[in-house]
Amino acid sequence: MSSSTQKLEYDAAVGGRVALPSHVTTYHYAAVALQEIRTLVADCQETTQRSSKLIFQTLPKHMRRRAMSHHPKRLPRKYRQAHKSQMSKGGNQPVNSKRPSRRYRRRPKNLLREYVRRQRRHLWLETHIWHAKRFHMVDRWGYRLAFASCDKTYRACYRATTEHCLLQDISFYECLEIRGPLEQLRQGFARLTSPQCGLGVTARTFLSGRREGSVELFKENQYPLGALQRVSFMWRPREEQEKGEHHTLWLWLHPSGAQAILEQLISVFQLKSKKQQRLPLKEEGKKELLSKEEVKEEHLSGEKRSSKSSQKELRFWTQTKSFDFQPTYSNAEETIHLISLQRQFNRFRLTGPRAQRVLLASLRPHHQEEEDNYCQAALQLSSPAQLLSNLVMATQVVDPRLQRPKKRTKAEGKEQPKLSPEDLLLNQPANLPESPLWSQEARQRLAGSIMSTHTYNELRQQHSVVPGAPCAFEQQMQAMPVILIQRPGSQDPKYKRLAYGCGWDVIAPAGYGMALWLTLTMWGARPGGLRELDSVAREAGAELHLPDTIAGIQQAAASAEELRAAYFRMPPNKRSNYRKLAVVSPFIAPWKCLLRDWGATPATGSSFYVLRHRQQLEEIAECLRQRRALPQELLHQEALIQIQLRLISRGCVKSNALICLPTQDDHKQRWRQLKRNDQAPVCVEPLQPDLNEQQRKDLRQSHKLKLKRLRARRVREKRQLQEKATKRVYIRPAGTAHLVKAQLEEMSALWLPSDPREMRQSVRRQCSREVFGYVTLASFTFTEALVCAVGYVTAAGLQQLVGGELPNSKGTNSLKEPLMCLLRDPDSRDYRWASFQINLNVASPGL
């Protein structure tokens, strides 16, 4: 063949000088073709500027792995360098560091370091590791807590509360210790509480220390407004010769409002923190004495005190947070002392009739004394409800590890108690509630002398001749002091099943949490989490956090934000149109606007509170029972009344459901449905026009067109730059985040009604039936076998309900039939009948 450089026009056949060959050499042709094939294959495998695939995407399908985009070593060796180059250009650096081996990570030193690192943001309880392997964990109130079991245990936990024993770790409750003269404590708490809500902190029945009390705390002199939360308290028992000394009080606070309560206590008792001290310096040439705070601060900083500091007259030393385990406060006269005992105790809650059997099997007395015999006899009763309500018993038991069975066993009852229930109620030992846990020195000694589980197992291996047999060294193990607190459960049989939710609370020293937890679970107690706390309260017809408390406000706001985010994550054709459903606030109850609309005078609705006055609640309940008008002094314009609702017909109720007043036509329709046994809704809300529907469509269309125009502009800019550029040109970033955010806010305002906090339209007349309350907690209740809910209504709404009730078919009002109202879910148009009754134990739920 002629080369490509020769371009003669004629060959030898037509008189030229070039002679064409008569044959082609095969190996020359094959070599050239092979080179062309190699070039073609290389071009296919290499990523050029016009290709949109990455290296790991060019592999055969059976070799592709999703992890290849992050781990280059999963690719063939010849492609790794090109893959790293591509990832670095895109801003994603491949993971090159190899994860340490499990053997290295599980070393005790490294494992402890990892646990400390993971506790920087959220505190752990002593049972955290056990729960983390079996429960869904959530971040709440600065703690990492167990929410619910990974298994399906909802019904099993309910059965445990009614027939067996439910175990929960509530060690996240914070404890405050207050010491001072009784009169000063009485005067201080009188400004934070009210006698209308029940017995106070300094009531005579609690001062002896034999009973635990609970009280509702408010902001200073703001009752009934400014509710903080309900707290439990107990007094340290005192002997007769100690009457002139100071009293000691423990307050157990929920962590959601603990800081607010601490600030109120500091303000009322005029306390100051003791971690700042004013220390006068000595004269020059003399050695200065260092306080504990100075020693700790110098130990952390590692620096010597400079000579310039000795020339100052005064100096302030501040203790660092790393040593601030127990914040301490006191007043100027040093008569009132407040100490935060956070993480000083473990508190476990046992709920159910078999709670006493579990405690009896798990706690063996260390010495048989009078109070130990009393405790053993009390735990042998069939139910905790047979004892004095909120009874406090203290005892010392052997190490819980010595009472642990070989396998999980259900605790059975033992012999009958030596003391009758009457003797247990009347003849109590004088030192029954006294415990070493009240002493700081005793708690420190217990924490420092506890035998670790590793040491215990090693000693068992050395001294145990027969597996499972007791060893001699076990008798020398220190005793564990515990405090047992009885919980009576439901006390009103008309409102909820008697004694439901009864049980015991166990307070144990720090360090024994895991040992005691394992022993209780091995004896048949079913563990639960935060979900079970709410479910037990819901089954009892109560609510843990009322809507006017700090925890209630925080919980409602978090739930509303979560529901709102989930609502706008759905496509537009899957969202409920609340404007057509005539629902003003679907995600949170607008209490202030509701009270504003029901007020007799045009009030602004700046505040609200839950009515806790027991006498006034009884008067309102009596007026409703007799179907007569409420007195004028009971029509509080800013008060919400808690009620429990039971759905009469089929259907379901959700949170934030509307509680509405029925009309005369609704009552007539109900009688017609009763005759036909009709379970249909009593009425259906007519669809309302959505005036913003066309505006939303136009806004969405204009937004899309605007984004398209902006992208077209960026594409034109890129093409103009490519004409002059000598290297690859990238499209300019969109920079439309602010436009998308503004579009979302504008669309949200068109989809949902205005913000309830700035709501100007009527909440009372938002639909065809007048709204006089909202549901805050609703679910199917196993104790009632019905759909039950907890809601709050206005007093003026109850007044109108009683006045507008129709007579029955016989022409007289039925006093036996309970009052009824209408319920409607925020995403439904159906109204259904529900009966309700007022909760008289709002101030003392008994849980």
PDB file of N, CA and C in Angstrom, residues 292-343:
ATOM      1  N   LYS A 292     -10.230  25.226  98.359  1.00  0.00           N
ATOM      2  CA  LYS A 292     -10.446  24.071  97.488  1.00  0.00           C
ATOM      3  C   LYS A 292     -10.604  24.504  96.036  1.00  0.00           C
ATOM      4  N   GLU A 293     -11.298  25.639  95.843  1.00  0.00           N
ATOM      5  CA  GLU A 293     -11.498  26.101  94.477  1.00  0.00           C
ATOM      6  C   GLU A 293     -10.174  26.476  93.829  1.00  0.00           C
ATOM      7  N   GLU A 294      -9.235  27.099  94.610  1.00  0.00           N
ATOM      8  CA  GLU A 294      -7.946  27.466  94.060  1.00  0.00           C
ATOM      9  C   GLU A 294      -7.142  26.233  93.687  1.00  0.00           C
ATOM     10  N   VAL A 295      -7.180  25.229  94.558  1.00  0.00           N
ATOM     11  CA  VAL A 295      -6.420  24.012  94.292  1.00  0.00           C
ATOM     12  C   VAL A 295      -6.912  23.345  93.019  1.00  0.00           C
ATOM     13  N   LYS A 296      -8.242  23.284  92.868  1.00  0.00           N
ATOM     14  CA  LYS A 296      -8.807  22.630  91.687  1.00  0.00           C
ATOM     15  C   LYS A 296      -8.505  23.430  90.430  1.00  0.00           C
ATOM     16  N   GLU A 297      -8.589  24.765  90.527  1.00  0.00           N
ATOM     17  CA  GLU A 297      -8.327  25.572  89.343  1.00  0.00           C
ATOM     18  C   GLU A 297      -6.853  25.493  88.950  1.00  0.00           C
ATOM     19  N   GLU A 298      -5.968  25.515  89.943  1.00  0.00           N
ATOM     20  CA  GLU A 298      -4.554  25.411  89.626  1.00  0.00           C
ATOM     21  C   GLU A 298      -4.200  24.021  89.113  1.00  0.00           C
ATOM     22  N   HIS A 299      -4.900  23.034  89.606  1.00  0.00           N
ATOM     23  CA  HIS A 299      -4.668  21.682  89.109  1.00  0.00           C
ATOM     24  C   HIS A 299      -5.051  21.559  87.641  1.00  0.00           C
ATOM     25  N   LEU A 300      -6.118  22.240  87.220  1.00  0.00           N
ATOM     26  CA  LEU A 300      -6.528  22.199  85.813  1.00  0.00           C
ATOM     27  C   LEU A 300      -5.586  23.015  84.946  1.00  0.00           C
ATOM     28  N   SER A 301      -5.265  24.219  85.346  1.00  0.00           N
ATOM     29  CA  SER A 301      -4.469  25.102  84.496  1.00  0.00           C
ATOM     30  C   SER A 301      -2.999  24.717  84.481  1.00  0.00           C
ATOM     31  N   GLY A 302      -2.487  24.195  85.604  1.00  0.00           N
ATOM     32  CA  GLY A 302      -1.090  23.811  85.668  1.00  0.00           C
ATOM     33  C   GLY A 302      -0.131  24.983  85.719  1.00  0.00           C
ATOM     34  N   GLU A 303      -0.632  26.137  86.062  1.00  0.00           N
ATOM     35  CA  GLU A 303       0.207  27.335  86.100  1.00  0.00           C
ATOM     36  C   GLU A 303       0.386  27.779  87.549  1.00  0.00           C
ATOM     37  N   LYS A 304       1.502  28.326  87.833  1.00  0.00           N
ATOM     38  CA  LYS A 304       1.775  28.845  89.163  1.00  0.00           C
ATOM     39  C   LYS A 304       1.214  30.246  89.310  1.00  0.00           C
ATOM     40  N   ARG A 305       0.898  30.568  90.529  1.00  0.00           N
ATOM     41  CA  ARG A 305       0.369  31.901  90.790  1.00  0.00           C
ATOM     42  C   ARG A 305       1.473  32.927  90.585  1.00  0.00           C
ATOM     43  N   SER A 306       1.157  33.987  89.891  1.00  0.00           N
ATOM     44  CA  SER A 306       2.148  35.020  89.580  1.00  0.00           C
ATOM     45  C   SER A 306       2.354  35.924  90.782  1.00  0.00           C
ATOM     46  N   SER A 307       3.482  36.587  90.769  1.00  0.00           N
ATOM     47  CA  SER A 307       3.776  37.499  91.874  1.00  0.00           C
ATOM     48  C   SER A 307       2.927  38.756  91.822  1.00  0.00           C
ATOM     49  N   LYS A 308       2.390  39.094  90.610  1.00  0.00           N
ATOM     50  CA  LYS A 308       1.563  40.286  90.503  1.00  0.00           C
ATOM     51  C   LYS A 308       0.254  40.135  91.247  1.00  0.00           C
ATOM     52  N   SER A 309      -0.262  38.889  91.352  1.00  0.00           N
ATOM     53  CA  SER A 309      -1.543  38.697  92.017  1.00  0.00           C
ATOM     54  C   SER A 309      -1.461  39.001  93.505  1.00  0.00           C
ATOM     55  N   SER A 310      -0.260  38.871  94.109  1.00  0.00           N
ATOM     56  CA  SER A 310      -0.143  39.139  95.539  1.00  0.00           C
ATOM     57  C   SER A 310      -0.248  40.625  95.855  1.00  0.00           C
ATOM     58  N   GLN A 311      -0.107  41.473  94.852  1.00  0.00           N
ATOM     59  CA  GLN A 311      -0.213  42.896  95.101  1.00  0.00           C
ATOM     60  C   GLN A 311      -1.657  43.376  95.150  1.00  0.00           C
ATOM     61  N   LYS A 312      -2.617  42.531  94.678  1.00  0.00           N
ATOM     62  CA  LYS A 312      -4.012  42.934  94.703  1.00  0.00           C
ATOM     63  C   LYS A 312      -4.593  42.736  96.089  1.00  0.00           C
ATOM     64  N   GLU A 313      -5.542  43.564  96.451  1.00  0.00           N
ATOM     65  CA  GLU A 313      -6.158  43.460  97.760  1.00  0.00           C
ATOM     66  C   GLU A 313      -7.182  42.330  97.819  1.00  0.00           C
ATOM     67  N   LEU A 314      -7.962  42.116  96.728  1.00  0.00           N
ATOM     68  CA  LEU A 314      -8.997  41.102  96.692  1.00  0.00           C
ATOM     69  C   LEU A 314      -8.839  40.290  95.423  1.00  0.00           C
ATOM     70  N   ARG A 315      -9.319  39.051  95.496  1.00  0.00           N
ATOM     71  CA  ARG A 315      -9.259  38.188  94.325  1.00  0.00           C
ATOM     72  C   ARG A 315     -10.431  37.236  94.352  1.00  0.00           C
ATOM     73  N   PHE A 316     -11.008  37.005  93.194  1.00  0.00           N
ATOM     74  CA  PHE A 316     -12.154  36.106  93.083  1.00  0.00           C
ATOM     75  C   PHE A 316     -11.713  34.840  92.374  1.00  0.00           C
ATOM     76  N   TRP A 317     -12.043  33.704  92.999  1.00  0.00           N
ATOM     77  CA  TRP A 317     -11.736  32.397  92.416  1.00  0.00           C
ATOM     78  C   TRP A 317     -13.048  31.749  91.987  1.00  0.00           C
ATOM     79  N   THR A 318     -13.056  31.244  90.777  1.00  0.00           N
ATOM     80  CA  THR A 318     -14.250  30.614  90.220  1.00  0.00           C
ATOM     81  C   THR A 318     -13.962  29.138  89.976  1.00  0.00           C
ATOM     82  N   GLN A 319     -14.808  28.312  90.525  1.00  0.00           N
ATOM     83  CA  GLN A 319     -14.653  26.877  90.333  1.00  0.00           C
ATOM     84  C   GLN A 319     -15.132  26.489  88.937  1.00  0.00           C
ATOM     85  N   THR A 320     -14.393  25.660  88.253  1.00  0.00           N
ATOM     86  CA  THR A 320     -14.752  25.257  86.897  1.00  0.00           C
ATOM     87  C   THR A 320     -15.872  24.234  86.921  1.00  0.00           C
ATOM     88  N   LYS A 321     -16.525  24.068  85.764  1.00  0.00           N
ATOM     89  CA  LYS A 321     -17.657  23.158  85.690  1.00  0.00           C
ATOM     90  C   LYS A 321     -17.241  21.704  85.832  1.00  0.00           C
ATOM     91  N   SER A 322     -15.994  21.400  85.516  1.00  0.00           N
ATOM     92  CA  SER A 322     -15.566  20.010  85.619  1.00  0.00           C
ATOM     93  C   SER A 322     -15.579  19.515  87.052  1.00  0.00           C
ATOM     94  N   PHE A 323     -15.426  20.419  88.012  1.00  0.00           N
ATOM     95  CA  PHE A 323     -15.505  20.033  89.414  1.00  0.00           C
ATOM     96  C   PHE A 323     -16.833  20.412  90.050  1.00  0.00           C
ATOM     97  N   ASP A 324     -17.716  21.022  89.290  1.00  0.00           N
ATOM     98  CA  ASP A 324     -18.978  21.525  89.841  1.00  0.00           C
ATOM     99  C   ASP A 324     -20.031  20.432  89.791  1.00  0.00           C
ATOM    100  N   PHE A 325     -19.803  19.345  90.511  1.00  0.00           N
ATOM    101  CA  PHE A 325     -20.749  18.239  90.512  1.00  0.00           C
ATOM    102  C   PHE A 325     -21.984  18.571  91.341  1.00  0.00           C
ATOM    103  N   GLN A 326     -21.827  19.302  92.410  1.00  0.00           N
ATOM    104  CA  GLN A 326     -22.935  19.646  93.285  1.00  0.00           C
ATOM    105  C   GLN A 326     -22.985  21.160  93.464  1.00  0.00           C
ATOM    106  N   PRO A 327     -23.695  21.868  92.599  1.00  0.00           N
ATOM    107  CA  PRO A 327     -23.830  23.314  92.799  1.00  0.00           C
ATOM    108  C   PRO A 327     -24.512  23.605  94.132  1.00  0.00           C
ATOM    109  N   THR A 328     -23.945  24.512  94.884  1.00  0.00           N
ATOM    110  CA  THR A 328     -24.415  24.838  96.230  1.00  0.00           C
ATOM    111  C   THR A 328     -24.751  26.318  96.296  1.00  0.00           C
ATOM    112  N   TYR A 329     -25.857  26.617  96.979  1.00  0.00           N
ATOM    113  CA  TYR A 329     -26.317  27.994  97.143  1.00  0.00           C
ATOM    114  C   TYR A 329     -26.684  28.199  98.605  1.00  0.00           C
ATOM    115  N   SER A 330     -26.548  29.425  99.062  1.00  0.00           N
ATOM    116  CA  SER A 330     -26.928  29.779 100.430  1.00  0.00           C
ATOM    117  C   SER A 330     -27.249  31.257 100.481  1.00  0.00           C
ATOM    118  N   ASN A 331     -27.986  31.663 101.507  1.00  0.00           N
ATOM    119  CA  ASN A 331     -28.329  33.072 101.669  1.00  0.00           C
ATOM    120  C   ASN A 331     -27.243  33.790 102.464  1.00  0.00           C
ATOM    121  N   ALA A 332     -27.418  35.069 102.661  1.00  0.00           N
ATOM    122  CA  ALA A 332     -26.396  35.869 103.327  1.00  0.00           C
ATOM    123  C   ALA A 332     -26.222  35.468 104.786  1.00  0.00           C
ATOM    124  N   GLU A 333     -27.308  35.048 105.453  1.00  0.00           N
ATOM    125  CA  GLU A 333     -27.222  34.670 106.866  1.00  0.00           C
ATOM    126  C   GLU A 333     -26.758  33.235 107.062  1.00  0.00           C
ATOM    127  N   GLU A 334     -26.540  32.491 105.971  1.00  0.00           N
ATOM    128  CA  GLU A 334     -26.122  31.080 106.038  1.00  0.00           C
ATOM    129  C   GLU A 334     -27.138  30.224 106.797  1.00  0.00           C
ATOM    130  N   THR A 335     -28.427  30.559 106.635  1.00  0.00           N
ATOM    131  CA  THR A 335     -29.470  29.755 107.279  1.00  0.00           C
ATOM    132  C   THR A 335     -30.167  28.822 106.289  1.00  0.00           C
ATOM    133  N   ILE A 336     -30.228  29.209 105.039  1.00  0.00           N
ATOM    134  CA  ILE A 336     -30.844  28.388 103.997  1.00  0.00           C
ATOM    135  C   ILE A 336     -29.746  27.894 103.061  1.00  0.00           C
ATOM    136  N   HIS A 337     -29.698  26.585 102.858  1.00  0.00           N
ATOM    137  CA  HIS A 337     -28.706  25.982 101.970  1.00  0.00           C
ATOM    138  C   HIS A 337     -29.441  25.144 100.931  1.00  0.00           C
ATOM    139  N   LEU A 338     -29.039  25.303  99.697  1.00  0.00           N
ATOM    140  CA  LEU A 338     -29.623  24.550  98.586  1.00  0.00           C
ATOM    141  C   LEU A 338     -28.496  23.842  97.836  1.00  0.00           C
ATOM    142  N   ILE A 339     -28.638  22.536  97.658  1.00  0.00           N
ATOM    143  CA  ILE A 339     -27.624  21.717  96.987  1.00  0.00           C
ATOM    144  C   ILE A 339     -28.305  20.932  95.884  1.00  0.00           C
ATOM    145  N   SER A 340     -27.700  20.941  94.712  1.00  0.00           N
ATOM    146  CA  SER A 340     -28.206  20.156  93.586  1.00  0.00           C
ATOM    147  C   SER A 340     -27.589  18.761  93.650  1.00  0.00           C
ATOM    148  N   LEU A 341     -28.435  17.759  93.812  1.00  0.00           N
ATOM    149  CA  LEU A 341     -27.981  16.364  93.918  1.00  0.00           C
ATOM    150  C   LEU A 341     -28.199  15.626  92.600  1.00  0.00           C
ATOM    151  N   GLN A 342     -27.944  16.309  91.502  1.00  0.00           N
ATOM    152  CA  GLN A 342     -28.124  15.673  90.197  1.00  0.00           C
ATOM    153  C   GLN A 342     -27.145  14.521  90.033  1.00  0.00           C
ATOM    154  N   ARG A 343     -27.661  13.388  89.534  1.00  0.00           N
ATOM    155  CA  ARG A 343     -26.884  12.169  89.286  1.00  0.00           C
ATOM    156  C   ARG A 343     -26.288  11.593  90.573  1.00  0.00           C
TER     157      ARG A 343
END
